[in-house]
Coordinates of C-alpha atoms in Angstrom, one line a residue:
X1246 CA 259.1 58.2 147.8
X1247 CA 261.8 55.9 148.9
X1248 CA 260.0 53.0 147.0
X1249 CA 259.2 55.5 143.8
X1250 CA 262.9 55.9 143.4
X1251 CA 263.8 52.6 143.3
X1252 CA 261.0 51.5 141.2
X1253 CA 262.4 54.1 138.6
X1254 CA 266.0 53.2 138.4
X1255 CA 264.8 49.2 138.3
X1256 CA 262.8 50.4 135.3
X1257 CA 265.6 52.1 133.4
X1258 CA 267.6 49.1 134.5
X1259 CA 265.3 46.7 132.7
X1260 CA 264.9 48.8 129.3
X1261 CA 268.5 49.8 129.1
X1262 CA 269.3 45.4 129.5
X1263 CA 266.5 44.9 126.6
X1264 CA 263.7 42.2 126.5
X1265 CA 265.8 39.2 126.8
X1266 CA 267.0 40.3 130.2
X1267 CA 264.1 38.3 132.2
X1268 CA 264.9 35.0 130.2
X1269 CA 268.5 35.7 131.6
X1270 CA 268.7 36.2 135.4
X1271 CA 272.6 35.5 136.3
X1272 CA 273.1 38.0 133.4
X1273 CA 271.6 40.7 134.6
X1274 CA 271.2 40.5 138.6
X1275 CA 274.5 42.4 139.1
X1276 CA 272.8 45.1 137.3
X1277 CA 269.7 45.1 139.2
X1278 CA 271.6 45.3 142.5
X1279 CA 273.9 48.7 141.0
X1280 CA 270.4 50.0 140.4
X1281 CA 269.3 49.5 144.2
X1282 CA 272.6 51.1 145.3
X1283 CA 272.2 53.8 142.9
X1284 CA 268.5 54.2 144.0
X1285 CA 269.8 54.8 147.6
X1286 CA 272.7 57.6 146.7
X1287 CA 269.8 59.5 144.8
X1288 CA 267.7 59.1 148.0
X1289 CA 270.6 60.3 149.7
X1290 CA 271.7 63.4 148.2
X1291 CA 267.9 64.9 148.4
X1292 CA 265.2 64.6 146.2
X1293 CA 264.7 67.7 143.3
X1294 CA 262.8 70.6 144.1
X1295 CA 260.1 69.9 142.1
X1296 CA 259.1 66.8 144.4
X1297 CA 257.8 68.9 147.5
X1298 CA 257.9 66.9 150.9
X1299 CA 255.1 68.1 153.2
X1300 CA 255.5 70.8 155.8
X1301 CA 256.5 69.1 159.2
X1302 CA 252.7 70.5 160.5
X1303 CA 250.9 69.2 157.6
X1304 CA 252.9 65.8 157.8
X1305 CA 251.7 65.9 161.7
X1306 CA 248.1 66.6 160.9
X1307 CA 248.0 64.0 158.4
X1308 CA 249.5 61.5 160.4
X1309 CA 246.8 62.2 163.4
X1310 CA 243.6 62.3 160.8
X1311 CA 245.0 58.9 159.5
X1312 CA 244.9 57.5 163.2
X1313 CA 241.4 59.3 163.8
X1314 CA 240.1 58.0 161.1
X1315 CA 241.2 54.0 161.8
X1316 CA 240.2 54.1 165.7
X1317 CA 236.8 55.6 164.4
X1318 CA 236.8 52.4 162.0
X1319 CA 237.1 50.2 163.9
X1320 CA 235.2 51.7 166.8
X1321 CA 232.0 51.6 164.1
X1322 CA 233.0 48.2 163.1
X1323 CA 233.0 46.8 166.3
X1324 CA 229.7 48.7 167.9
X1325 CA 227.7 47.3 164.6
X1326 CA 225.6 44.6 166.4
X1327 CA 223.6 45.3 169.0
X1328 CA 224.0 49.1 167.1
X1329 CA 225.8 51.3 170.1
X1330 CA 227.7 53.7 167.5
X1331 CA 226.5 57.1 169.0
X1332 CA 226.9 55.9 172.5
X1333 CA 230.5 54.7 172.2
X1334 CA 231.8 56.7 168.9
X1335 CA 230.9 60.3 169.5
X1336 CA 233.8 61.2 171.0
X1337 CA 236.1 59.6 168.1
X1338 CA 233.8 61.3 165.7
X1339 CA 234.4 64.7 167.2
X1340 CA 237.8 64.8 167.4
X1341 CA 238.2 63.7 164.0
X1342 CA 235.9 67.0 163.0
X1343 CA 238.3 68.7 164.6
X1344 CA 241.1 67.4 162.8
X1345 CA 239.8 67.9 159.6
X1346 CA 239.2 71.7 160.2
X1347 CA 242.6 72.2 161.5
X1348 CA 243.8 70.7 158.1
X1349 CA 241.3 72.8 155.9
X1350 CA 242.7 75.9 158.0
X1351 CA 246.4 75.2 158.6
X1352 CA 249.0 76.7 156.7
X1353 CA 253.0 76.4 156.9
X1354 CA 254.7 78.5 159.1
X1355 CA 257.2 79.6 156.6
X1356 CA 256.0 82.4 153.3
X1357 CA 257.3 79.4 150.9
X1358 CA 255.5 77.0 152.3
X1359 CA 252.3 75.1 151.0
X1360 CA 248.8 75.3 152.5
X1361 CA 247.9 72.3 154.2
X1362 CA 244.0 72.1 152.8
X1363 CA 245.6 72.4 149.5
X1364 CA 248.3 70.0 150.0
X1365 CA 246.4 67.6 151.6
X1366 CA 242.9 68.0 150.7
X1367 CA 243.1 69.0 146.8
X1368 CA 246.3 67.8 145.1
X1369 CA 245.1 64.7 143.7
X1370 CA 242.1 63.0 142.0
X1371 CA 240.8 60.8 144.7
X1372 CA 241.3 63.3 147.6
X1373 CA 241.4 60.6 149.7
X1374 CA 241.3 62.6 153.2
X1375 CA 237.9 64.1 151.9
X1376 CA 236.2 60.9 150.7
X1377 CA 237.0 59.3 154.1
X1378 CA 235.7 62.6 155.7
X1379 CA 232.5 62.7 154.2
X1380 CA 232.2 58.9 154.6
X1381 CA 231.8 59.6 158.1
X1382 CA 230.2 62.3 157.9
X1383 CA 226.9 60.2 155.6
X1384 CA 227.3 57.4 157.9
X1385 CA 226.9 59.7 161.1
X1386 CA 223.7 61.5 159.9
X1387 CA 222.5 58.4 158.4
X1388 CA 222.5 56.8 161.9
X1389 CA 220.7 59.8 163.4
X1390 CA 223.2 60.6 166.2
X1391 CA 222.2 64.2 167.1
X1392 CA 219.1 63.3 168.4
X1393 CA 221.2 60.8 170.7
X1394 CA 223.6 63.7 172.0
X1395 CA 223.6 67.2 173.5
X1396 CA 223.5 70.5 171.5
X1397 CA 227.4 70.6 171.8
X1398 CA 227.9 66.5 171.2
X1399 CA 229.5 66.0 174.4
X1400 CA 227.6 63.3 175.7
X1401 CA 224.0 61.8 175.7
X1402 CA 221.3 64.1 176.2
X1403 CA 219.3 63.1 179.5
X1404 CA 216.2 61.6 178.0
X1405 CA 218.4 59.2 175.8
X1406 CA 220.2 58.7 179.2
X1407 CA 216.9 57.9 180.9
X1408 CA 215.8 55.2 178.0
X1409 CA 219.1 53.5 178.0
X1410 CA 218.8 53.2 181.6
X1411 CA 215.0 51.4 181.1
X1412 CA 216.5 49.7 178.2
X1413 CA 218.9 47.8 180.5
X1414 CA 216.4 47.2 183.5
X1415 CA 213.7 45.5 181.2
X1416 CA 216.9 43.3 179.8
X1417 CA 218.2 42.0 183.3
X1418 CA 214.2 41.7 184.4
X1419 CA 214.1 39.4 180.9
X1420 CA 217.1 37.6 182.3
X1421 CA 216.3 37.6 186.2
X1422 CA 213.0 36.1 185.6
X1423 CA 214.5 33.5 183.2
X1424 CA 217.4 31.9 185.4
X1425 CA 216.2 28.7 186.8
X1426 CA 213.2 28.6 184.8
X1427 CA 214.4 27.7 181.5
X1428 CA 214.6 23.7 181.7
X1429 CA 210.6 23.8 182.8
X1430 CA 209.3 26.7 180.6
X1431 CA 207.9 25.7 176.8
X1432 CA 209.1 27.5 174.3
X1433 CA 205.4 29.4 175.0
X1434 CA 205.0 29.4 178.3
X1435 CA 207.0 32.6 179.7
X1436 CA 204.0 34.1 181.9
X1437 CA 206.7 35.1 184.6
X1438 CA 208.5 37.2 182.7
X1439 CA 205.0 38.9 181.1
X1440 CA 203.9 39.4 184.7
X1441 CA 207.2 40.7 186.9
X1442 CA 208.6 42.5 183.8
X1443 CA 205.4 44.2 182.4
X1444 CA 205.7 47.2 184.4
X1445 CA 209.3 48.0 183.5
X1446 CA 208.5 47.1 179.8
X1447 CA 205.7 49.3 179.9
X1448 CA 207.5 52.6 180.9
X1449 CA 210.1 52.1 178.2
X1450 CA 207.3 51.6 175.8
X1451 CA 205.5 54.6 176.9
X1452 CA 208.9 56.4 176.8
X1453 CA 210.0 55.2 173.6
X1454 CA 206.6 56.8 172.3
X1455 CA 207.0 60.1 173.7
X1456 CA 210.7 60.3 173.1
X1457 CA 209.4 60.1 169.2
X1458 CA 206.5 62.8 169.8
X1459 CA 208.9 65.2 171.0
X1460 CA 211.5 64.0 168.4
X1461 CA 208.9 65.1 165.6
X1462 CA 208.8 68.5 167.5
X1463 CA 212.3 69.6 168.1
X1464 CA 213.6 68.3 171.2
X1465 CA 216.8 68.2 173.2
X1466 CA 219.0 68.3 170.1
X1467 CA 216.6 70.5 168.1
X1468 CA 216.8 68.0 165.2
X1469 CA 213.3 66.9 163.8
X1470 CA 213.7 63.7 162.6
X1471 CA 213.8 59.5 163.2
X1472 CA 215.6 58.8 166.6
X1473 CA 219.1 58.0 166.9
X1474 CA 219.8 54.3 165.4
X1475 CA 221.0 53.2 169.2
X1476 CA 217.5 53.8 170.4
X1477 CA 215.3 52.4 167.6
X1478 CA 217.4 49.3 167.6
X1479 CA 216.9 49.2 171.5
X1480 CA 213.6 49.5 170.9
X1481 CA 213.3 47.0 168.3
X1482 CA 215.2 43.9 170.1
X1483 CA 213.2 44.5 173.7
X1484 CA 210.1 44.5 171.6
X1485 CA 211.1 41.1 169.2
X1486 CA 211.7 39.5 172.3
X1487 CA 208.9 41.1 174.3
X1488 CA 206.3 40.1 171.3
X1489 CA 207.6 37.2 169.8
X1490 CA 209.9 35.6 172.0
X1491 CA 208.2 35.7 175.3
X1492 CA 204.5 35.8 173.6
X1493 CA 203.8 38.5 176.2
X1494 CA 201.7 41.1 174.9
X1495 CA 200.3 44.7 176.5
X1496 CA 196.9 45.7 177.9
X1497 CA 195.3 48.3 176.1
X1498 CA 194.8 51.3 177.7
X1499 CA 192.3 52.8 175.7
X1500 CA 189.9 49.9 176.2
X1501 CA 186.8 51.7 178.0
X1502 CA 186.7 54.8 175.5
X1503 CA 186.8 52.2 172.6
X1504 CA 184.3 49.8 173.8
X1505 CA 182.1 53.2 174.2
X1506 CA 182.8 54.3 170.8
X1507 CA 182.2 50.9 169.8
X1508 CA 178.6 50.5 171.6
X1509 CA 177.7 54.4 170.2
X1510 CA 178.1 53.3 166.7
X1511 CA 176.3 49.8 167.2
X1512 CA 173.1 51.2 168.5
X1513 CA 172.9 54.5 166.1
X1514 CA 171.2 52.0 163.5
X1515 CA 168.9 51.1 166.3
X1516 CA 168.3 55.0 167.3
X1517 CA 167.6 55.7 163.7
X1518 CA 164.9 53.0 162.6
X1519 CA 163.5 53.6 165.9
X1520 CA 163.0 56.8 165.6
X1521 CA 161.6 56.6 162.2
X1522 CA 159.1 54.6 163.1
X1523 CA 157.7 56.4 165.8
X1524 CA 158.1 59.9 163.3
X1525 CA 156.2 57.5 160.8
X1526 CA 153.5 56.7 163.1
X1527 CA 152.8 59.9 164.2
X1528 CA 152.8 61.4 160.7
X1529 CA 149.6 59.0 160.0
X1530 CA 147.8 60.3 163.2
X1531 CA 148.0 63.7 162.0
X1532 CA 146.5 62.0 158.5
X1533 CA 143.8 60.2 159.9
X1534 CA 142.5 63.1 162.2
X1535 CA 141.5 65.5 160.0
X1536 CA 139.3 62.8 158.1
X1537 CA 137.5 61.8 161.8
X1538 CA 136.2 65.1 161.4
X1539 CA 135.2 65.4 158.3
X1540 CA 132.9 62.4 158.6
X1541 CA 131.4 63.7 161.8
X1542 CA 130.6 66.7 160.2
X1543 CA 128.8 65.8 157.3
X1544 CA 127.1 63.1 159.9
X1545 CA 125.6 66.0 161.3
X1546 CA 124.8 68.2 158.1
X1547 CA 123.0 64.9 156.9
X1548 CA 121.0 64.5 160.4
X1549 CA 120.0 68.8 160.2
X1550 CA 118.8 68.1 156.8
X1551 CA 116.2 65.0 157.7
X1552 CA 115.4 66.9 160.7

């Protein structure tokens, strides 16, 4: 408001000098400095009445959902790559929450005095405190992050615990396995790390897939949807290198039911034409029979009647 004043008496400085004033600058310096010094006695002696300042508790609030807001900037900005936002940011994100419902609910102490929400929230176009708000808000379900935490958001819930904890054994097995080796391993030829690090990869796999059956259920957080962004993109990089780095690749667990299915399906043809032809055959020895007879009878109606 400071700067508003000022601005405002250097305007009425300029129009009361007239256009030519800029082309003259000795001329008409002296009068821009009286119109600093005048700016600072109206600053002075109180603004009008119809310029509200905000109440001391609004101010407060303000001042701490500006400071919430930055650290939880730059804690998403800095968490971006590998993605950890829901690990490291939850907390930032729910004490921000917090302040935004104490500034929807405050209101001044004094019966004169302006609702906060109102103040704050709804006294200008942009409503800058509620664009940043739900901002956070898009980029926080976006991302997923209640299937990452507790009912309550306090923390991690204990399978997403459990994965991150696989998550960083099958990255220092990757790394273990790789020290010392590098200089006399091809850029294909990582069979050490495929054979001490398969076990460990495979339970993060195998956890990974059940984490998302009971995801598509309602689990721990009772929200039915994709997994948080923190473990997908776990997921994804252990896999990239897993597949295409390392060229490792997992044994199929289903092979003996598929080779089974495979072998039932090859010999149905077989089954089927061989059992047509023996229906076939038998079909024209139930044809044939009936005309043996025939034949021996008339053989013997034709011997009775020469007899």
């Amino acid at each position: 408001l400071r700067c508003v004043c000022r601005v405002l008496v250097l305007v009425l400085a300029l129009a009361l000098l007239g256009p030519t004033a800029a082309a003259e600058e000795p001329r008409w310096a002296p009068a821009l400095e009286a119109a600093e010094g005048l700016a600072e006695e109206l600053w002075g002696a109180g603004l009008p009445g119809d310029l509200p300042e905000l109440e001391p508790e609004c101010r407060s609030l303000l001042a701490a959902f500006a400071e919430g807001s930055a650290a939880l900037t730059g804690c998403l900005g800095r968490r971006a790559r590998p993605v950890r936002l829901c690990q490291g940011c939850h907390g930032h994100y729910r004490r921000l929450l917090a302040l935004y419902g104490s500034i929807a609910r405050a209101v001044g102490n004094s019966s004169e005095s302006h609702n906060c929400a109102k103040s704050i929230l709804t006294s200008d176009r942009l409503q800058i405190v509620v664009t940043l708000s739900e901002f956070f808000n898009e980029t926080w379900e976006a991302a997923n992050c209640a299937n990452c935490l507790k009912n309550n958001s306090e923390g991690l819930s204990n399978s997403t615990e459990e994965f991150l904890d696989l998550f960083n054994k099958s990255l220092t097995c990757f790394e273990h396995n790789l020290q010392g080796q590098t200089a006399y391993l091809s850029p294909s030829n990582y069979t050490e790390v495929c054979k001490n690090c398969n076990e460990t990869y495979t339970k993060l796999s195998d956890l990974y897939n059940n984490l998302q059956r009971m995801n598509r259920q309602g689990g721990e957080s009772g929200h039915s949807a994709h997994l948080c962004i923190d473990v997908e993109d776990a997921m994804n990089i252990t896999r990239k290198l897993w597949s295409r780095t390392f060229n490792c690749s997992l044994p199929c667990s289903d092979t003996v039911p598929v080779i089974a299915v495979s072998s039932f399906i090859l010999f149905l043809p077989i089954v089927f034409y061989l059992s047509s032809f023996l229906h076939s055959k038998q079909k024209k020895r139930i044809l044939i029979l009936p005309k043996r007879i025939q034949s021996n009878a008339s053989l013997v109606n034709i011997q009775e009647k020469y007899s």
